[in-house]
XYZ file of C-alpha atoms in Angstrom:
520
model
C -15.226 87.801 -108.602
C -15.031 83.875 -109.833
C -14.208 84.471 -112.695
C -11.689 87.750 -114.548
C -13.979 89.811 -117.549
C -12.097 91.195 -120.415
C -13.868 94.504 -119.253
C -14.706 96.839 -122.307
C -14.168 100.631 -121.200
C -16.463 101.887 -123.178
C -19.456 100.029 -121.638
C -18.308 98.750 -118.496
C -18.258 100.398 -115.298
C -17.819 99.233 -111.268
C -21.510 100.611 -110.613
C -21.217 102.288 -107.092
C -23.030 101.109 -104.170
C -26.787 103.915 -104.271
C -27.340 102.239 -107.229
C -26.949 98.817 -106.966
C -29.200 99.337 -103.978
C -31.897 100.833 -105.902
C -31.854 97.172 -108.476
C -33.878 94.463 -108.124
C -34.412 91.396 -110.205
C -35.097 91.574 -113.481
C -34.905 88.304 -115.445
C -37.089 85.771 -113.341
C -39.895 84.736 -115.562
C -39.479 85.999 -118.375
C -39.856 84.867 -121.885
C -36.165 83.445 -123.052
C -34.907 82.262 -126.881
C -32.322 79.847 -127.321
C -30.023 78.341 -129.773
C -30.623 75.192 -129.143
C -32.485 72.982 -126.004
C -30.593 69.143 -125.644
C -34.439 67.973 -125.113
C -37.214 69.892 -123.718
C -36.716 68.772 -120.376
C -33.817 71.387 -120.767
C -35.324 74.369 -121.627
C -34.377 77.532 -122.080
C -37.696 79.256 -119.815
C -35.735 76.874 -116.580
C -32.383 79.846 -116.879
C -35.388 81.912 -114.763
C -37.993 79.756 -112.955
C -35.845 81.147 -109.942
C -34.683 77.259 -109.116
C -31.875 75.590 -108.846
C -32.781 72.571 -109.418
C -33.777 73.193 -112.524
C -31.268 74.436 -115.432
C -30.781 75.142 -119.552
C -28.630 72.884 -121.995
C -27.369 72.930 -125.290
C -27.052 70.369 -127.563
C -24.028 68.882 -127.020
C -20.449 69.116 -128.668
C -20.948 73.500 -130.161
C -20.033 76.320 -130.514
C -21.768 78.920 -130.723
C -24.434 78.883 -128.565
C -26.159 81.611 -126.853
C -29.038 82.327 -124.328
C -31.488 85.522 -124.594
C -33.885 86.924 -122.115
C -36.433 89.712 -122.994
C -36.871 92.267 -119.913
C -40.208 93.205 -121.337
C -39.038 96.400 -121.357
C -35.581 98.836 -121.947
C -33.881 98.568 -118.140
C -30.108 99.779 -116.259
C -28.552 96.920 -116.556
C -25.744 96.595 -112.993
C -25.650 93.312 -112.446
C -25.209 88.939 -114.490
C -25.226 86.647 -112.319
C -24.700 82.716 -113.311
C -24.621 79.808 -111.220
C -23.020 76.993 -112.809
C -24.246 72.934 -114.062
C -21.711 71.081 -114.573
C -21.393 72.263 -118.132
C -19.424 75.454 -118.201
C -18.140 78.373 -120.723
C -14.563 78.280 -120.654
C -14.838 81.314 -122.454
C -18.693 83.566 -123.009
C -19.751 86.719 -123.476
C -22.779 88.410 -122.021
C -24.693 91.028 -124.423
C -27.948 93.592 -124.933
C -29.493 94.993 -127.246
C -32.484 97.742 -127.727
C -34.699 95.592 -130.529
C -33.684 92.159 -129.532
C -31.821 91.530 -132.586
C -28.669 94.365 -133.002
C -26.489 93.501 -130.124
C -23.605 95.144 -127.652
C -20.844 93.187 -125.712
C -21.481 93.783 -122.144
C -18.673 92.028 -120.753
C -16.615 88.967 -121.472
C -14.652 85.778 -119.386
C -12.246 84.028 -121.137
C -10.938 81.946 -118.961
C -14.848 80.459 -116.619
C -13.750 78.183 -113.836
C -17.566 76.751 -113.861
C -17.801 78.196 -110.799
C -20.903 80.982 -109.717
C -20.339 84.089 -112.219
C -21.245 87.579 -110.426
C -20.810 89.724 -113.349
C -20.896 93.784 -113.098
C -21.957 95.067 -115.434
C -22.965 99.033 -116.172
C -25.388 98.326 -119.595
C -28.660 99.478 -120.667
C -31.547 97.545 -122.602
C -34.486 95.494 -123.777
C -32.639 91.923 -124.376
C -30.154 90.231 -122.282
C -28.038 86.953 -124.207
C -25.530 84.744 -123.483
C -23.652 83.897 -125.803
C -21.036 80.624 -125.194
C -17.311 80.612 -127.906
C -16.180 78.012 -125.980
C -17.157 74.976 -123.888
C -14.518 74.001 -121.283
C -16.039 70.352 -122.058
C -17.721 67.909 -124.637
C -20.926 68.694 -123.669
C -22.909 71.561 -124.297
C -23.551 75.315 -122.199
C -26.025 74.770 -118.944
C -27.184 76.459 -116.195
C -29.598 76.175 -113.578
C -29.999 79.704 -113.023
C -28.816 83.749 -115.224
C -30.502 86.223 -113.293
C -30.386 90.202 -114.193
C -30.137 93.016 -112.037
C -30.830 95.991 -112.431
C -33.764 99.192 -112.317
C -36.126 99.944 -115.333
C -35.831 102.934 -116.611
C -38.639 105.261 -114.355
C -40.030 106.483 -117.742
C -41.180 103.152 -119.071
C -44.908 102.422 -119.677
C -46.593 101.017 -117.044
C -50.075 101.092 -117.377
C -51.400 97.800 -118.412
C -53.063 96.333 -121.554
C -57.573 96.965 -120.915
C -58.949 92.861 -121.148
C -59.824 91.463 -123.465
C -62.894 90.929 -124.470
C -65.324 88.775 -126.939
C -63.140 85.554 -127.012
C -64.799 83.433 -129.171
C -64.178 79.564 -130.991
C -65.064 79.026 -134.420
C -66.370 75.585 -135.408
C -62.734 72.991 -133.902
C -60.938 70.525 -135.878
C -60.064 66.538 -134.264
C -56.392 68.333 -133.441
C -57.324 72.252 -133.584
C -59.669 74.838 -131.683
C -59.872 78.872 -133.020
C -59.689 81.431 -131.727
C -60.925 85.102 -132.053
C -61.937 87.735 -129.558
C -62.468 90.964 -129.820
C -59.130 93.910 -129.541
C -57.795 94.871 -126.789
C -56.702 98.764 -125.802
C -52.937 100.287 -124.324
C -52.085 103.546 -123.669
C -49.242 103.125 -125.291
C -50.437 99.961 -127.952
C -50.992 96.746 -127.744
C -48.249 94.763 -129.005
C -49.929 90.295 -129.108
C -51.805 89.254 -127.151
C -50.928 85.250 -124.944
C -53.426 82.325 -125.876
C -54.232 80.184 -122.169
C -54.558 77.045 -122.407
C -55.508 75.524 -118.818
C -53.747 78.317 -117.162
C -50.589 78.097 -119.443
C -50.041 80.124 -122.097
C -48.864 78.943 -124.987
C -48.047 80.720 -128.181
C -48.582 84.656 -128.066
C -50.667 86.317 -131.680
C -50.365 90.231 -132.781
C -53.361 89.496 -133.852
C -56.930 89.231 -132.104
C -57.347 85.093 -133.431
C -55.699 82.299 -133.025
C -55.608 78.877 -133.571
C -54.031 75.929 -131.883
C -53.688 72.921 -133.467
C -52.231 69.565 -132.505
C -54.558 69.118 -130.530
C -56.356 65.380 -129.012
C -59.339 64.560 -130.192
C -62.975 64.762 -128.245
C -61.338 66.511 -124.957
C -62.238 69.453 -123.998
C -59.711 72.811 -122.927
C -60.302 76.286 -121.882
C -59.112 79.345 -123.170
C -58.481 82.504 -121.769
C -56.121 85.911 -123.933
C -54.090 88.156 -121.797
C -53.100 91.505 -123.683
C -49.522 92.713 -123.874
C -47.889 96.313 -124.097
C -44.068 97.128 -125.849
C -42.997 97.257 -121.749
C -44.123 93.747 -120.644
C -47.258 95.444 -119.597
C -49.330 92.816 -119.734
C -53.392 92.574 -119.078
C -55.796 90.205 -116.763
C -56.851 86.892 -118.300
C -60.118 87.460 -120.597
C -63.483 85.217 -118.588
C -62.310 81.944 -119.965
C -64.076 79.398 -122.093
C -63.768 75.697 -122.633
C -64.100 74.123 -125.891
C -64.090 70.646 -126.928
C -62.122 69.209 -130.712
C -64.102 67.062 -132.798
C -63.724 63.235 -132.606
C -60.981 61.689 -135.145
C -59.219 59.558 -136.103
C -56.269 62.501 -134.765
C -54.269 61.389 -137.653
C -53.893 64.907 -138.447
C -50.466 66.444 -139.904
C -48.298 69.845 -139.423
C -45.391 71.511 -143.433
C -43.316 73.957 -142.804
C -43.531 76.533 -146.588
C -41.780 78.982 -147.543
C -39.658 80.342 -150.863
C -36.936 83.004 -151.229
C -35.234 81.518 -149.449
C -31.030 81.195 -149.130
C -29.086 84.135 -149.839
C -25.048 84.096 -150.028
C -24.584 84.522 -146.041
C -24.067 82.743 -143.259
C -24.862 82.301 -139.913
C -21.621 84.477 -139.150
C -23.850 87.531 -140.673
C -26.345 89.216 -138.055
C -28.530 90.615 -140.648
C -28.507 86.596 -142.834
C -31.565 85.705 -142.293
C -31.928 81.643 -143.742
C -30.018 80.659 -140.599
C -32.980 82.023 -138.904
C -35.720 81.250 -140.892
C -34.005 77.156 -140.957
C -34.702 77.459 -137.012
C -38.246 78.020 -136.797
C -38.519 74.868 -138.905
C -36.004 72.891 -137.069
C -38.422 74.424 -134.352
C -41.621 73.053 -136.092
C -40.389 69.630 -136.228
C -42.161 68.657 -140.004
C -43.333 65.849 -141.485
C -42.240 68.093 -144.428
C -40.861 70.949 -146.004
C -41.756 72.250 -148.840
C -40.684 75.543 -151.072
C -42.045 77.773 -153.231
C -38.884 78.410 -155.228
C -36.198 80.708 -156.086
C -34.196 78.605 -152.892
C -31.432 79.429 -153.780
C -29.657 83.224 -154.623
C -28.697 84.688 -157.032
C -27.586 82.545 -159.746
C -28.285 79.379 -158.068
C -24.401 77.026 -160.144
C -24.319 74.295 -156.560
C -21.468 76.021 -155.369
C -24.009 78.065 -153.680
C -26.254 75.625 -153.070
C -23.482 73.704 -151.142
C -22.199 76.972 -149.633
C -25.197 78.421 -148.083
C -29.156 76.756 -148.141
C -27.420 73.157 -147.446
C -26.025 75.078 -144.455
C -29.316 75.905 -143.273
C -31.899 74.539 -145.062
C -30.345 71.865 -146.055
C -30.966 69.805 -142.915
C -34.287 68.830 -144.296
C -33.267 67.689 -147.659
C -34.014 64.161 -147.356
C -38.173 65.385 -146.423
C -38.338 68.279 -148.607
C -40.265 68.711 -151.411
C -38.510 71.309 -153.498
C -39.711 73.438 -157.189
C -37.730 75.882 -158.980
C -38.145 79.720 -159.280
C -36.748 81.927 -161.570
C -32.911 81.975 -160.384
C -32.608 78.800 -160.332
C -32.737 78.795 -164.648
C -30.065 81.707 -163.700
C -26.839 79.160 -164.391
C -24.238 78.483 -167.512
C -26.400 75.806 -167.704
C -30.957 76.387 -166.697
C -31.339 74.837 -163.279
C -28.433 72.781 -163.432
C -27.699 74.229 -159.559
C -30.752 72.825 -158.665
C -31.110 69.456 -160.585
C -26.895 68.485 -159.042
C -28.542 69.531 -155.872
C -31.716 68.814 -154.699
C -30.483 65.187 -157.025
C -33.553 63.158 -157.665
C -36.318 65.003 -155.531
C -35.502 67.717 -157.608
C -36.972 65.550 -159.882
C -38.945 63.383 -158.114
C -40.827 61.622 -161.669
C -38.094 62.880 -164.232
C -39.930 66.263 -164.445
C -39.448 69.690 -162.572
C -42.852 69.275 -161.730
C -44.183 66.035 -160.176
C -47.295 64.814 -157.429
C -47.195 63.259 -153.999
C -49.355 62.301 -151.090
C -49.471 62.499 -147.543
C -52.420 61.822 -145.547
C -55.735 62.588 -147.056
C -54.292 64.905 -148.940
C -52.872 64.804 -153.038
C -50.034 68.183 -153.276
C -48.377 69.001 -156.974
C -45.469 70.684 -157.087
C -45.593 72.542 -160.352
C -42.062 74.308 -162.438
C -44.081 77.491 -163.225
C -40.855 79.457 -165.042
C -43.175 77.011 -168.000
C -45.938 79.998 -168.306
C -43.670 82.823 -166.814
C -40.736 83.202 -168.983
C -41.897 82.035 -172.427
C -38.217 80.691 -173.369
C -39.083 77.365 -171.212
C -42.620 76.423 -172.466
C -43.197 73.481 -172.899
C -47.320 72.004 -172.662
C -46.502 68.901 -171.781
C -46.485 70.707 -167.973
C -50.443 71.754 -168.420
C -51.521 68.543 -170.000
C -49.795 66.639 -167.281
C -51.507 68.409 -164.828
C -55.050 67.791 -165.820
C -54.566 64.361 -165.936
C -52.679 64.006 -162.702
C -56.026 66.594 -161.222
C -58.677 64.248 -163.285
C -56.485 60.835 -161.292
C -56.457 62.383 -157.915
C -58.365 59.970 -155.697
C -57.657 62.365 -152.219
C -59.877 64.327 -150.538
C -57.711 68.035 -149.702
C -55.915 69.477 -153.726
C -52.751 71.578 -153.110
C -50.974 72.519 -155.513
C -47.415 74.967 -155.489
C -45.697 76.655 -157.465
C -43.505 80.667 -157.740
C -45.467 82.933 -159.281
C -48.631 83.888 -158.442
C -51.009 84.844 -159.993
C -52.065 87.425 -157.770
C -50.275 89.248 -155.495
C -50.838 92.636 -154.004
C -46.244 92.474 -154.135
C -43.333 94.206 -155.308
C -44.510 92.059 -158.497
C -47.813 92.631 -158.821
C -50.285 89.565 -160.953
C -49.172 87.447 -162.875
C -50.932 87.297 -165.387
C -48.528 84.721 -167.169
C -49.949 81.816 -164.971
C -53.942 83.091 -165.201
C -53.981 79.463 -167.750
C -52.578 77.943 -163.688
C -55.004 79.383 -162.409
C -57.332 78.847 -163.833
C -56.900 74.907 -163.666
C -57.764 75.441 -159.725
C -60.122 77.251 -159.373
C -62.341 75.053 -162.266
C -60.790 71.803 -160.046
C -61.859 73.393 -156.757
C -58.061 73.159 -155.528
C -57.872 74.088 -152.018
C -54.435 75.593 -150.891
C -52.290 77.322 -153.829
C -49.078 78.502 -152.161
C -46.476 81.221 -154.575
C -43.384 82.140 -153.904
C -42.066 85.459 -156.139
C -42.148 88.861 -154.590
C -40.515 88.580 -151.439
C -43.143 89.103 -148.334
C -45.951 87.035 -147.013
C -49.572 87.389 -148.217
C -52.267 85.371 -147.944
C -56.044 86.047 -149.916
C -58.903 84.407 -148.750
C -60.690 82.262 -151.387
C -61.657 83.411 -155.038
C -62.383 82.933 -158.734
C -61.465 82.440 -161.007
C -61.617 86.273 -161.829
C -60.024 86.998 -158.497
C -62.920 87.698 -156.836
C -64.142 86.596 -153.252
C -65.894 83.147 -153.321
C -65.495 80.433 -150.467
C -66.007 77.004 -153.613
C -62.123 78.815 -155.032
C -58.382 78.276 -154.429
C -56.800 79.566 -150.582
C -53.393 81.288 -152.487
C -50.983 82.596 -150.231
C -47.095 83.898 -150.972
C -44.395 83.105 -148.997
C -41.721 85.189 -150.564
C -40.100 85.643 -146.674
C -37.937 81.956 -147.031
C -34.921 84.757 -145.962
C -33.832 86.782 -148.977
C -34.206 91.181 -148.669
C -37.163 91.572 -148.757
C -39.969 94.657 -150.930
C -41.445 97.003 -151.018
C -45.340 96.547 -150.767
C -48.341 98.415 -153.262
C -51.367 98.226 -152.385
C -52.984 94.977 -151.248
C -55.845 94.245 -153.215
C -59.435 93.645 -152.163
C -59.526 90.020 -150.744
C -56.309 89.836 -148.848
C -56.657 89.713 -145.682
C -53.191 89.941 -144.697
C -50.312 91.572 -145.851
C -46.764 91.369 -143.748
C -43.927 92.595 -145.457
C -41.377 90.215 -143.415
C -39.491 87.629 -142.790
C -40.909 84.134 -141.738
C -42.286 80.292 -142.418
C -45.182 78.830 -142.877
C -47.135 76.519 -140.339
C -49.232 75.071 -142.174
C -51.679 73.021 -140.109
C -53.085 69.777 -142.046
C -56.332 66.809 -141.455
C -58.311 64.856 -143.762
C -60.662 67.260 -143.992
C -59.087 70.638 -142.898
C -56.562 72.550 -143.126
C -55.042 76.324 -141.627
C -51.927 78.465 -142.006
C -49.470 80.492 -139.888
C -47.078 82.720 -140.494
C -44.220 82.015 -137.871
C -41.715 85.283 -137.370
C -38.155 85.198 -136.560
C -39.296 85.279 -133.138
C -41.265 82.812 -133.203
C -44.092 84.314 -132.678
C -47.581 83.967 -134.727
C -48.115 87.136 -137.136
C -50.988 85.447 -138.525
C -53.455 82.621 -139.108
C -55.968 81.930 -141.298
C -59.375 80.335 -140.057
C -59.520 76.862 -140.771
C -60.819 75.869 -143.828
C -62.639 73.241 -145.101
C -61.610 71.184 -147.962
C -63.814 71.622 -151.092
C -64.093 67.422 -151.924
């Protein structure tokens, strides 16, 4: 063994020759997540592809960094082999987990020398994570391969789900294709579906629908789906279909959106969520970021913004279009921390309500505290809103404000937002984004009375950015999806349509809407 291993007595023991003889390579080709990558050339999957000429590399000059492998099912782990590139770790840990969130150290290396490390461990779990603590060079961390050896649980699930059937495509836009299929079955339960585009897996969905975005106009794509269970067993791929995108100029763009974001915690705490949702935004690389209020908890002082929000979501500040929630009023002087932190972007037009445009979209940012808390209730905002809508020349309209008119969350429906909602329906607004309830809820289009109506806006409550989640109430008849979960909205916009996805903190698609055509 090249490196000296600091053994943890409770978790580590030398494996017997008989145990080692039964061990197999568990990690090759399995899903990988990473804290960072230096570039797409050095993606995490390169560390488990079985090639000694491709590698993972983290960003340069930053500690700590990690790479996590999902073995697909629980296993006894006896050996981990790291084949280092020149950018090696002086100090690092190997950790294991049953759920991918709560990890236990299996071994620690305190004086790595950059040679191949062949580590003997005695651990058990589904997820294995390398955590680089101290770099040995000025670069990042990089290895050609990380191999995990052991044996899967003999009592584990070995039966694959059935093959999904009925794969069909809805109307394709110039840059997106909406897919639906029939649910597969499994002896234990289907955990999700892999979406294959031209034979390569491009996404995972927990539902029986997915919209593939970022496509090239006037181009044919072949799609198939396969089912996956919690043990990592996969079905054969479905019968393929071909989808051709519409002709167009391909000027679509992606936005990231969430509300109720930064609790007073940092990435040093594994239970702190806003660093994880910020990572989702970073991976989306959106054209702009929308926040739906309660950006900082609890009292939104400037010191809190600087200590918490700024360390994660603050990296997108230059392209953020924020609005305040009720917690932004919980300062010694209401809104002072919010105003001081965001500066000019808090009031780009002199007020905390404003509008902005991108492509063929007109976006309206409102301060719903004016309506939901009567202490702040001037009528000027309503007059401005009506004038702004009347002056709009764009074909698609979205509005966002903190307090939702309709909600199946803890706060429930908000009658104080009735007048706002009525203005939205009367002016054929396409999309309304809210926060306040710490959950995720997507509605079908609704009219002023909250009844299903294709001519009404789609309302999405996205209060899932990081604040502690709330309990759910029974769903509305018009609720399309209701989840008690964390995540970030990925909004794919074209000149004539929009489509939304909820991306969970594990990077998986938890909900995918149809592609909606704009009303105007």
